Amino acid sequence: MNKLLQNLRRRGYWFVDYLTGSKTKNHFSEIKNILENPGGNKTMKIRKKRLEHLLSHAASTTPFYAKFKGNKDLHNFPVINKNIVLDNYDDFKSSDYKDARLHKASSSGSTGIPFSIFQNKVKRSRNTADVIYFSEIVDSLLGNRLIYLKLWDHTNVKKKSTMFLQNILAHNVMDSSNEEIKKLLSQIAKDKSDKNILGYPSFFEEICNYLDVQQDLPRISNVNSIISFAESLKDLERDRMSKYFNAPIFERYSNQENGILAQQTKDSNGNFMLNWASYYFEILELESDDHVKSGGLGRIVVTDLFNFSMPMIRYDTGDMAIYGKDEAGYPFLSKIYGRRTDTIYNTSGEIVSPFIFYMVLDFSTIRQFQFIQKDKTEYLFKLNGNPQDVEEEEIIKYFRNYLGDDANIKFEYVQEIPLLSSGKRKKIVNEFMEYV
């Protein structure tokens, strides 16, 4: 019966799409063809045509890009960021969409400045097709039960009828008490249908911490895959979630203003496949607009090929990544480090991998931690635990190997590392403004 309902939902969705012109289906087919034939002549022609069309449209219909009219070279356009868009907000709006009904995509601003971008209908259809494709390649099929773990509030809550049609079990990450997690796991265990989990890694941590101390584990079955998003996934959460739910886990890189930008796949060996079908990517040096070499760390700069209502050309997302190329010369990202404001630097000004700081767990028995760079040589561990369970001297000795011999590492003990308004819990913070 469950499989029948899942198939009916899947067929029903595509039938409704067919009746309205197969808009999503056409986008899905193009995405699939481009990403599965990245070097093909047809692929290259489509991408080139879409980029040139976007540049021409932006220069002809927006005040910000008006001075680039007739310019077909992307690299002659400026690199922009969130602050530049906010400072020139109306100048980014296309006159062609002045009276159109647009979708407002907003980020919470929990890790920076609140930000909203208007998207046209074609962009929304493309985003929907991106979600279907990138979910499908990791066995999260349209119509399957989706366990959706994120911040659900008045701005994005779905109607019960919509939840039923989309087969979603929604859980608010703010509900993270043991009783609430127990109830969630019971619901998942009772559902014997094919299912997938989509959620924040910080909430995965809450689930795994709960399961770690249970003697009788819930009998959960038929989880096809787990997708993490919005935060970096750590190896500890990857291993524990895979063990408890008996399913592979994949990281997805996306943002509210654009959509799905990259994702790990079953065949990517932990690397991120870039969504070249819907975006043009550049990975630029941290201090210049030169492209990094393979193996280099750089800024993720995105040109959105489908938002014509508010074009975003060479948009610096604020995130960083290690750029690489496969044997065929096709680009990918091997690691994504997140925002520069979440980046820690050693006392010599060099970037330190954020994953290093999870090693504090090897020297302590704590429930939560947060690592903060306060100044060039000043660092702070906020720990939720008892001081007698923490080997402070060993921690200092270990982390000075990465931060520098002159690193001043202090400790503060707290009852809780608070959640941000987005429902995420920030593990790494840089308050040293010279670097941020």
Tab-separated table of C-alpha atoms in Angstrom:
chain	number	residue	atom	x	y	z
A	1	MET	CA	0.000	0.000	0.000
A	2	ASN	CA	2.835	2.421	0.895
A	3	LYS	CA	4.620	1.844	-2.408
A	4	LEU	CA	1.324	2.288	-4.262
A	5	LEU	CA	0.746	5.660	-2.583
A	6	GLN	CA	4.329	6.722	-3.330
A	7	ASN	CA	3.928	5.838	-6.997
A	8	LEU	CA	0.592	7.639	-7.144
A	9	ARG	CA	2.163	10.780	-5.676
A	10	ARG	CA	5.034	10.595	-8.169
A	11	ARG	CA	2.782	10.013	-11.167
A	12	GLY	CA	0.312	12.606	-9.930
A	13	TYR	CA	3.001	15.268	-9.649
A	14	TRP	CA	4.284	14.709	-13.187
A	15	PHE	CA	0.719	14.536	-14.564
A	16	VAL	CA	-0.137	17.931	-13.064
A	17	ASP	CA	3.153	19.284	-14.433
A	18	TYR	CA	2.200	17.882	-17.872
A	19	LEU	CA	-1.153	19.642	-17.741
A	20	THR	CA	0.584	22.957	-17.027
A	21	GLY	CA	3.092	22.665	-19.875
A	22	SER	CA	5.721	20.238	-18.481
A	23	LYS	CA	7.757	23.170	-17.194
A	24	THR	CA	9.485	21.266	-14.405
A	25	LYS	CA	9.911	18.123	-16.518
A	26	ASN	CA	11.638	20.073	-19.292
A	27	HIS	CA	14.011	21.661	-16.777
A	28	PHE	CA	14.665	18.266	-15.179
A	29	SER	CA	15.535	16.706	-18.553
A	30	GLU	CA	17.954	19.514	-19.382
A	31	ILE	CA	19.634	19.331	-15.953
A	32	LYS	CA	20.045	15.567	-16.317
A	33	ASN	CA	21.483	15.836	-19.842
A	34	ILE	CA	23.958	18.583	-18.919
A	35	LEU	CA	25.244	17.059	-15.687
A	36	GLU	CA	25.514	13.546	-17.107
A	37	ASN	CA	27.233	14.735	-20.316
A	38	PRO	CA	29.398	17.607	-19.014
A	39	GLY	CA	31.842	17.704	-21.891
A	40	GLY	CA	29.390	17.201	-24.758
A	41	ASN	CA	29.072	19.729	-27.579
A	42	LYS	CA	25.344	20.130	-26.935
A	43	THR	CA	26.001	20.776	-23.245
A	44	MET	CA	28.622	23.421	-23.979
A	45	LYS	CA	26.354	25.187	-26.486
A	46	ILE	CA	23.417	25.280	-24.068
A	47	ARG	CA	25.507	26.666	-21.216
A	48	LYS	CA	27.179	29.260	-23.462
A	49	LYS	CA	23.814	30.384	-24.846
A	50	ARG	CA	22.264	30.684	-21.391
A	51	LEU	CA	25.189	32.706	-20.045
A	52	GLU	CA	25.190	35.114	-22.985
A	53	HIS	CA	21.409	35.532	-22.730
A	54	LEU	CA	21.675	36.349	-19.019
A	55	LEU	CA	24.456	38.902	-19.536
A	56	SER	CA	22.548	40.598	-22.360
A	57	HIS	CA	19.312	40.671	-20.355
A	58	ALA	CA	20.989	42.088	-17.234
A	59	ALA	CA	22.790	44.824	-19.160
A	60	SER	CA	19.633	45.783	-21.047
A	61	THR	CA	17.108	45.817	-18.191
A	62	THR	CA	18.889	46.628	-14.908
A	63	PRO	CA	20.492	49.945	-13.874
A	64	PHE	CA	23.383	48.224	-12.098
A	65	TYR	CA	24.568	46.369	-15.221
A	66	ALA	CA	23.548	49.008	-17.801
A	67	LYS	CA	27.136	50.117	-18.424
A	68	PHE	CA	28.014	46.586	-19.609
A	69	LYS	CA	25.543	46.612	-22.495
A	70	GLY	CA	26.942	44.712	-25.481
A	71	ASN	CA	29.611	43.036	-23.369
A	72	LYS	CA	29.596	39.249	-23.736
A	73	ASP	CA	32.651	38.497	-21.606
A	74	LEU	CA	31.651	37.429	-18.092
A	75	HIS	CA	35.027	38.440	-16.687
A	76	ASN	CA	34.397	42.075	-17.577
A	77	PHE	CA	31.514	42.088	-15.105
A	78	PRO	CA	32.355	42.905	-11.467
A	79	VAL	CA	32.417	40.396	-8.628
A	80	ILE	CA	29.577	41.327	-6.272
A	81	ASN	CA	28.561	40.257	-2.777
A	82	LYS	CA	25.631	40.559	-0.405
A	83	ASN	CA	26.618	44.073	0.736
A	84	ILE	CA	26.902	45.381	-2.830
A	85	VAL	CA	23.445	44.016	-3.646
A	86	LEU	CA	21.945	45.554	-0.492
A	87	ASP	CA	23.595	48.937	-1.173
A	88	ASN	CA	22.222	48.985	-4.747
A	89	TYR	CA	19.114	46.886	-4.202
A	90	ASP	CA	16.664	48.492	-6.643
A	91	ASP	CA	19.351	48.793	-9.315
A	92	PHE	CA	19.563	44.993	-9.495
A	93	LYS	CA	15.864	44.656	-10.351
A	94	SER	CA	14.989	44.031	-13.985
A	95	SER	CA	12.517	46.423	-15.603
A	96	ASP	CA	11.053	43.444	-17.521
A	97	TYR	CA	9.660	42.109	-14.235
A	98	LYS	CA	8.466	45.385	-12.762
A	99	ASP	CA	4.820	44.253	-12.583
A	100	ALA	CA	5.369	40.480	-12.423
A	101	ARG	CA	4.420	38.248	-9.497
A	102	LEU	CA	7.738	37.203	-7.978
A	103	HIS	CA	8.849	34.862	-5.225
A	104	LYS	CA	10.807	36.379	-2.351
A	105	ALA	CA	13.644	34.078	-1.212
A	106	SER	CA	14.986	35.155	2.165
A	107	SER	CA	17.762	34.059	4.487
A	108	SER	CA	17.264	34.486	8.224
A	109	GLY	CA	20.356	36.598	8.727
A	110	SER	CA	21.311	34.430	11.688
A	111	THR	CA	24.907	34.250	10.485
A	112	GLY	CA	25.076	37.760	9.060
A	113	ILE	CA	22.814	40.342	7.451
A	114	PRO	CA	19.195	39.430	6.568
A	115	PHE	CA	18.978	39.075	2.804
A	116	SER	CA	16.148	38.661	0.296
A	117	ILE	CA	16.211	38.077	-3.447
A	118	PHE	CA	13.231	38.140	-5.809
A	119	GLN	CA	12.921	35.202	-8.213
A	120	ASN	CA	10.847	34.857	-11.388
A	121	LYS	CA	8.657	31.838	-12.209
A	122	VAL	CA	11.205	30.208	-14.512
A	123	LYS	CA	13.809	30.414	-11.757
A	124	ARG	CA	11.386	28.775	-9.310
A	125	SER	CA	10.671	25.947	-11.771
A	126	ARG	CA	14.394	25.454	-12.282
A	127	ASN	CA	14.987	25.265	-8.529
A	128	THR	CA	12.242	22.652	-8.192
A	129	ALA	CA	13.795	20.566	-10.965
A	130	ASP	CA	17.242	20.919	-9.334
A	131	VAL	CA	15.837	19.577	-6.058
A	132	ILE	CA	14.187	16.616	-7.793
A	133	TYR	CA	17.352	15.741	-9.736
A	134	PHE	CA	19.854	16.078	-6.900
A	135	SER	CA	17.547	14.134	-4.576
A	136	GLU	CA	16.974	11.399	-7.119
A	137	ILE	CA	20.682	10.710	-7.715
A	138	VAL	CA	21.023	9.756	-4.037
A	139	ASP	CA	17.873	7.595	-4.029
A	140	SER	CA	15.523	10.203	-2.589
A	141	LEU	CA	12.693	9.749	-5.051
A	142	LEU	CA	9.768	12.061	-5.565
A	143	GLY	CA	6.826	10.635	-3.603
A	144	ASN	CA	8.936	8.817	-0.995
A	145	ARG	CA	8.435	9.697	2.657
A	146	LEU	CA	10.681	12.668	3.487
A	147	ILE	CA	11.766	13.215	7.095
A	148	TYR	CA	12.483	16.965	6.959
A	149	LEU	CA	14.479	18.290	9.930
A	150	LYS	CA	14.942	22.061	9.885
A	151	LEU	CA	13.598	25.277	11.352
A	152	TRP	CA	9.852	25.338	10.746
A	153	ASP	CA	8.241	28.638	11.707
A	154	HIS	CA	5.468	30.978	10.540
A	155	THR	CA	7.511	31.995	7.480
A	156	ASN	CA	7.756	28.520	5.949
A	157	VAL	CA	5.258	26.199	7.659
A	158	LYS	CA	3.295	24.061	5.204
A	159	LYS	CA	-0.405	23.221	5.321
A	160	LYS	CA	-1.323	19.697	6.477
A	161	SER	CA	-2.796	18.989	3.032
A	162	THR	CA	0.501	19.992	1.389
A	163	MET	CA	2.462	17.831	3.847
A	164	PHE	CA	0.252	14.866	2.944
A	165	LEU	CA	0.543	15.382	-0.816
A	166	GLN	CA	4.326	15.824	-0.600
A	167	ASN	CA	4.616	12.958	1.929
A	168	ILE	CA	6.617	15.057	4.407
A	169	LEU	CA	7.150	14.404	8.093
A	170	ALA	CA	8.323	17.814	9.342
A	171	HIS	CA	10.178	18.223	12.625
A	172	ASN	CA	11.263	21.588	13.994
A	173	VAL	CA	14.914	21.504	15.103
A	174	MET	CA	14.007	23.810	17.962
A	175	ASP	CA	12.232	20.789	19.455
A	176	SER	CA	15.364	19.004	20.638
A	177	SER	CA	14.546	17.674	24.110
A	178	ASN	CA	14.972	13.945	24.763
A	179	GLU	CA	11.209	13.472	24.785
A	180	GLU	CA	10.796	15.256	21.466
A	181	ILE	CA	13.611	13.279	19.838
A	182	LYS	CA	12.180	10.036	21.246
A	183	LYS	CA	8.787	10.880	19.722
A	184	LEU	CA	10.386	11.698	16.351
A	185	LEU	CA	12.347	8.424	16.264
A	186	SER	CA	9.211	6.494	17.205
A	187	GLN	CA	7.369	8.048	14.249
A	188	ILE	CA	10.225	7.133	11.911
A	189	ALA	CA	10.396	3.566	13.249
A	190	LYS	CA	6.637	3.019	12.797
A	191	ASP	CA	6.837	4.128	9.149
A	192	LYS	CA	7.825	1.057	7.116
A	193	SER	CA	7.744	2.807	3.729
A	194	ASP	CA	10.797	3.876	1.712
A	195	LYS	CA	12.030	7.083	3.267
A	196	ASN	CA	14.792	9.672	3.198
A	197	ILE	CA	16.087	12.130	5.760
A	198	LEU	CA	16.953	15.758	5.014
A	199	GLY	CA	18.245	18.019	7.765
A	200	TYR	CA	20.812	20.108	9.623
A	201	PRO	CA	23.982	18.329	10.809
A	202	SER	CA	23.692	20.071	14.186
A	203	PHE	CA	20.334	18.353	14.708
A	204	PHE	CA	21.799	15.051	13.521
A	205	GLU	CA	24.251	15.505	16.392
A	206	GLU	CA	21.353	15.902	18.844
A	207	ILE	CA	19.740	12.708	17.548
A	208	CYS	CA	22.989	10.737	17.738
A	209	ASN	CA	23.786	11.983	21.234
A	210	TYR	CA	20.373	10.725	22.318
A	211	LEU	CA	20.848	7.345	20.628
A	212	ASP	CA	24.369	6.915	22.027
A	213	VAL	CA	23.007	6.430	25.555
A	214	GLN	CA	19.983	4.256	24.711
A	215	GLN	CA	20.102	0.566	25.548
A	216	ASP	CA	17.142	-0.344	23.328
A	217	LEU	CA	17.485	1.318	19.951
A	218	PRO	CA	14.412	1.967	17.792
A	219	ARG	CA	14.071	-0.446	14.873
A	220	ILE	CA	14.251	1.899	11.913
A	221	SER	CA	14.104	0.425	8.416
A	222	ASN	CA	13.925	1.411	4.751
A	223	VAL	CA	15.919	4.661	4.973
A	224	ASN	CA	17.357	5.006	1.464
A	225	SER	CA	19.652	7.951	2.130
A	226	ILE	CA	20.341	10.940	4.355
A	227	ILE	CA	21.080	14.427	3.015
A	228	SER	CA	22.633	17.133	5.169
A	229	PHE	CA	22.404	20.808	4.296
A	230	ALA	CA	22.887	24.361	5.631
A	231	GLU	CA	25.946	23.434	7.736
A	232	SER	CA	29.176	21.491	7.352
A	233	LEU	CA	28.841	17.785	8.063
A	234	LYS	CA	31.520	16.355	10.357
A	235	ASP	CA	32.867	12.811	10.107
A	236	LEU	CA	31.511	11.952	13.561
A	237	GLU	CA	27.919	12.795	12.560
A	238	ARG	CA	28.366	11.110	9.178
A	239	ASP	CA	29.479	7.847	10.804
A	240	ARG	CA	26.900	7.851	13.578
A	241	MET	CA	23.919	8.737	11.380
A	242	SER	CA	24.919	6.066	8.845
A	243	LYS	CA	25.197	3.498	11.642
A	244	TYR	CA	21.928	4.283	13.406
A	245	PHE	CA	19.826	4.640	10.253
A	246	ASN	CA	21.699	2.082	8.132
A	247	ALA	CA	21.908	4.472	5.189
A	248	PRO	CA	24.534	6.468	3.275
A	249	ILE	CA	24.755	10.195	3.977
A	250	PHE	CA	25.516	12.982	1.496
A	251	GLU	CA	26.285	16.673	1.927
A	252	ARG	CA	24.372	19.262	-0.074
A	253	TYR	CA	25.652	22.809	-0.591
A	254	SER	CA	22.918	25.369	-1.196
A	255	ASN	CA	21.715	28.799	-0.172
A	256	GLN	CA	18.390	30.608	-0.047
A	257	GLU	CA	19.230	33.260	-2.634
A	258	ASN	CA	20.260	30.795	-5.348
A	259	GLY	CA	19.335	27.165	-4.678
A	260	ILE	CA	21.261	23.882	-4.909
A	261	LEU	CA	24.832	24.675	-5.929
A	262	ALA	CA	26.626	21.367	-5.336
A	263	GLN	CA	26.194	17.967	-3.721
A	264	GLN	CA	28.043	14.776	-2.943
A	265	THR	CA	26.822	11.780	-4.953
A	266	LYS	CA	27.171	7.998	-4.845
A	267	ASP	CA	29.997	8.151	-7.394
A	268	SER	CA	31.800	11.343	-6.336
A	269	ASN	CA	34.126	9.790	-3.710
A	270	GLY	CA	33.234	12.469	-1.185
A	271	ASN	CA	33.715	15.328	-3.654
A	272	PHE	CA	30.945	17.787	-4.530
A	273	MET	CA	29.427	17.729	-8.000
A	274	LEU	CA	28.836	21.319	-9.086
A	275	ASN	CA	25.457	22.238	-10.550
A	276	TRP	CA	26.782	23.541	-13.868
A	277	ALA	CA	23.322	23.070	-15.397
A	278	SER	CA	21.878	26.038	-13.495
A	279	TYR	CA	24.932	28.115	-12.553
A	280	TYR	CA	28.321	29.223	-13.790
A	281	PHE	CA	31.036	28.783	-11.142
A	282	GLU	CA	34.324	30.484	-10.426
A	283	ILE	CA	36.589	29.668	-7.474
A	284	LEU	CA	38.640	32.826	-6.973
A	285	GLU	CA	41.656	33.630	-4.844
A	286	LEU	CA	40.893	34.968	-1.368
A	287	GLU	CA	42.594	38.313	-1.989
A	288	SER	CA	42.159	38.749	-5.743
A	289	ASP	CA	39.777	37.918	-8.586
A	290	ASP	CA	42.187	35.443	-10.165
A	291	HIS	CA	40.958	31.862	-10.440
A	292	VAL	CA	42.646	29.427	-8.055
A	293	LYS	CA	44.654	26.506	-9.371
A	294	SER	CA	43.577	22.911	-8.838
A	295	GLY	CA	44.007	22.037	-5.169
A	296	GLY	CA	43.745	25.668	-4.077
A	297	LEU	CA	41.436	27.248	-1.521
A	298	GLY	CA	39.232	29.989	-2.917
A	299	ARG	CA	35.989	31.972	-2.748
A	300	ILE	CA	32.893	30.428	-4.308
A	301	VAL	CA	31.582	32.881	-6.916
A	302	VAL	CA	28.308	32.026	-8.664
A	303	THR	CA	26.476	33.341	-11.702
A	304	ASP	CA	22.812	32.326	-11.543
A	305	LEU	CA	21.711	31.484	-15.085
A	306	PHE	CA	17.959	31.574	-14.392
A	307	ASN	CA	17.098	34.507	-12.131
A	308	PHE	CA	16.133	37.183	-14.651
A	309	SER	CA	14.040	39.267	-12.255
A	310	MET	CA	17.082	40.109	-10.128
A	311	PRO	CA	20.242	38.964	-11.958
A	312	MET	CA	23.138	37.787	-9.798
A	313	ILE	CA	26.304	37.771	-11.878
A	314	ARG	CA	29.627	36.749	-10.287
A	315	TYR	CA	28.037	36.663	-6.822
A	316	ASP	CA	30.525	35.923	-4.025
A	317	THR	CA	28.539	33.624	-1.723
A	318	GLY	CA	30.863	34.309	1.197
A	319	ASP	CA	31.825	30.621	1.307
A	320	MET	CA	35.160	28.986	0.569
A	321	ALA	CA	36.140	25.678	-0.990
A	322	ILE	CA	39.024	23.563	-2.254
A	323	TYR	CA	38.872	23.485	-6.057
A	324	GLY	CA	39.846	20.396	-8.039
A	325	LYS	CA	39.619	18.797	-11.470
A	326	ASP	CA	38.956	15.168	-12.379
A	327	GLU	CA	40.883	13.115	-14.936
A	328	ALA	CA	38.781	14.575	-17.746
A	329	GLY	CA	39.547	18.105	-16.552
A	330	TYR	CA	36.046	18.676	-15.192
A	331	PRO	CA	35.892	20.830	-12.026
A	332	PHE	CA	34.588	19.771	-8.631
A	333	LEU	CA	34.907	20.892	-5.009
A	334	SER	CA	36.734	18.542	-2.649
A	335	LYS	CA	35.892	20.462	0.533
A	336	ILE	CA	33.561	23.333	1.389
A	337	TYR	CA	34.603	25.373	4.396
A	338	GLY	CA	31.668	27.706	4.794
A	339	ARG	CA	31.677	31.434	5.329
A	340	ARG	CA	34.859	33.431	5.831
A	341	THR	CA	33.244	34.800	8.997
A	342	ASP	CA	33.304	31.214	10.308
A	343	THR	CA	36.979	30.725	9.475
A	344	ILE	CA	39.731	30.459	12.069
A	345	TYR	CA	43.254	31.748	11.428
A	346	ASN	CA	46.451	30.818	13.224
A	347	THR	CA	48.657	33.458	14.810
A	348	SER	CA	50.501	33.866	11.487
A	349	GLY	CA	47.263	34.654	9.622
A	350	GLU	CA	46.933	31.291	7.867
A	351	ILE	CA	43.587	29.486	7.613
A	352	VAL	CA	43.077	26.509	9.933
A	353	SER	CA	40.651	23.748	8.939
A	354	PRO	CA	37.473	24.075	11.044
A	355	PHE	CA	37.260	20.294	11.354
A	356	ILE	CA	40.361	20.288	13.580
A	357	PHE	CA	38.449	21.771	16.504
A	358	TYR	CA	36.236	18.731	16.886
A	359	MET	CA	39.325	17.019	18.313
A	360	VAL	CA	38.502	18.783	21.595
A	361	LEU	CA	36.113	15.872	22.146
A	362	ASP	CA	39.109	13.539	22.474
A	363	PHE	CA	40.351	15.464	25.499
A	364	SER	CA	37.082	16.001	27.331
A	365	THR	CA	33.655	14.677	28.256
A	366	ILE	CA	31.344	17.481	27.192
A	367	ARG	CA	27.901	17.864	25.655
A	368	GLN	CA	28.619	20.812	23.327
A	369	PHE	CA	31.435	23.140	22.338
A	370	GLN	CA	32.015	26.391	20.501
A	371	PHE	CA	35.423	27.685	19.397
A	372	ILE	CA	35.909	31.451	19.027
A	373	GLN	CA	38.800	33.502	17.693
A	374	LYS	CA	38.763	36.680	19.785
A	375	ASP	CA	41.908	38.369	18.443
A	376	LYS	CA	45.020	37.586	16.405
A	377	THR	CA	46.437	35.327	19.126
A	378	GLU	CA	43.437	35.025	21.468
A	379	TYR	CA	41.127	31.991	21.291
A	380	LEU	CA	38.289	30.691	23.445
A	381	PHE	CA	36.658	27.293	23.913
A	382	LYS	CA	33.111	27.540	25.254
A	383	LEU	CA	32.304	24.148	26.732
A	384	ASN	CA	29.044	22.690	27.999
A	385	GLY	CA	30.348	20.307	30.643
A	386	ASN	CA	32.181	19.996	33.946
A	387	PRO	CA	35.675	21.520	34.222
A	388	GLN	CA	36.989	18.401	36.003
A	389	ASP	CA	36.133	16.356	32.879
A	390	VAL	CA	38.284	18.545	30.614
A	391	GLU	CA	42.050	18.137	30.117
A	392	GLU	CA	42.744	21.840	29.567
A	393	GLU	CA	46.540	21.589	29.446
A	394	GLU	CA	46.428	18.753	26.910
A	395	ILE	CA	43.955	20.699	24.766
A	396	ILE	CA	46.194	23.785	24.800
A	397	LYS	CA	49.236	21.710	23.898
A	398	TYR	CA	47.417	19.937	21.050
A	399	PHE	CA	45.852	23.011	19.438
A	400	ARG	CA	48.987	25.149	19.623
A	401	ASN	CA	50.355	22.772	16.986
A	402	TYR	CA	47.747	24.248	14.624
A	403	LEU	CA	47.250	27.764	15.981
A	404	GLY	CA	50.844	28.667	16.846
A	405	ASP	CA	53.103	28.504	19.878
A	406	ASP	CA	52.004	32.006	20.898
A	407	ALA	CA	48.288	31.120	20.823
A	408	ASN	CA	46.527	32.081	24.054
A	409	ILE	CA	43.737	29.517	24.495
A	410	LYS	CA	41.190	30.079	27.250
A	411	PHE	CA	38.138	28.160	28.471
A	412	GLU	CA	34.636	29.182	29.485
A	413	TYR	CA	32.061	26.746	30.887
A	414	VAL	CA	28.409	27.288	29.995
A	415	GLN	CA	25.082	25.522	30.499
A	416	GLU	CA	24.154	25.630	26.811
A	417	ILE	CA	25.485	26.686	23.405
A	418	PRO	CA	22.369	28.533	22.179
A	419	LEU	CA	20.701	27.890	18.850
A	420	LEU	CA	20.671	30.695	16.304
A	421	SER	CA	17.348	32.060	15.078
A	422	SER	CA	17.752	29.785	12.039
A	423	GLY	CA	17.724	26.701	14.257
A	424	LYS	CA	21.425	26.047	13.631
A	425	ARG	CA	24.111	25.866	16.304
A	426	LYS	CA	27.328	27.658	15.376
A	427	LYS	CA	30.440	25.674	16.345
A	428	ILE	CA	33.100	27.988	14.893
A	429	VAL	CA	33.055	31.790	15.303
A	430	ASN	CA	35.569	34.455	14.299
A	431	GLU	CA	35.205	37.752	16.175
A	432	PHE	CA	38.591	39.110	15.034
A	433	MET	CA	37.484	41.780	12.573
A	434	GLU	CA	40.848	42.137	10.814
A	435	TYR	CA	40.298	38.699	9.273
A	436	VAL	CA	36.488	38.715	9.064
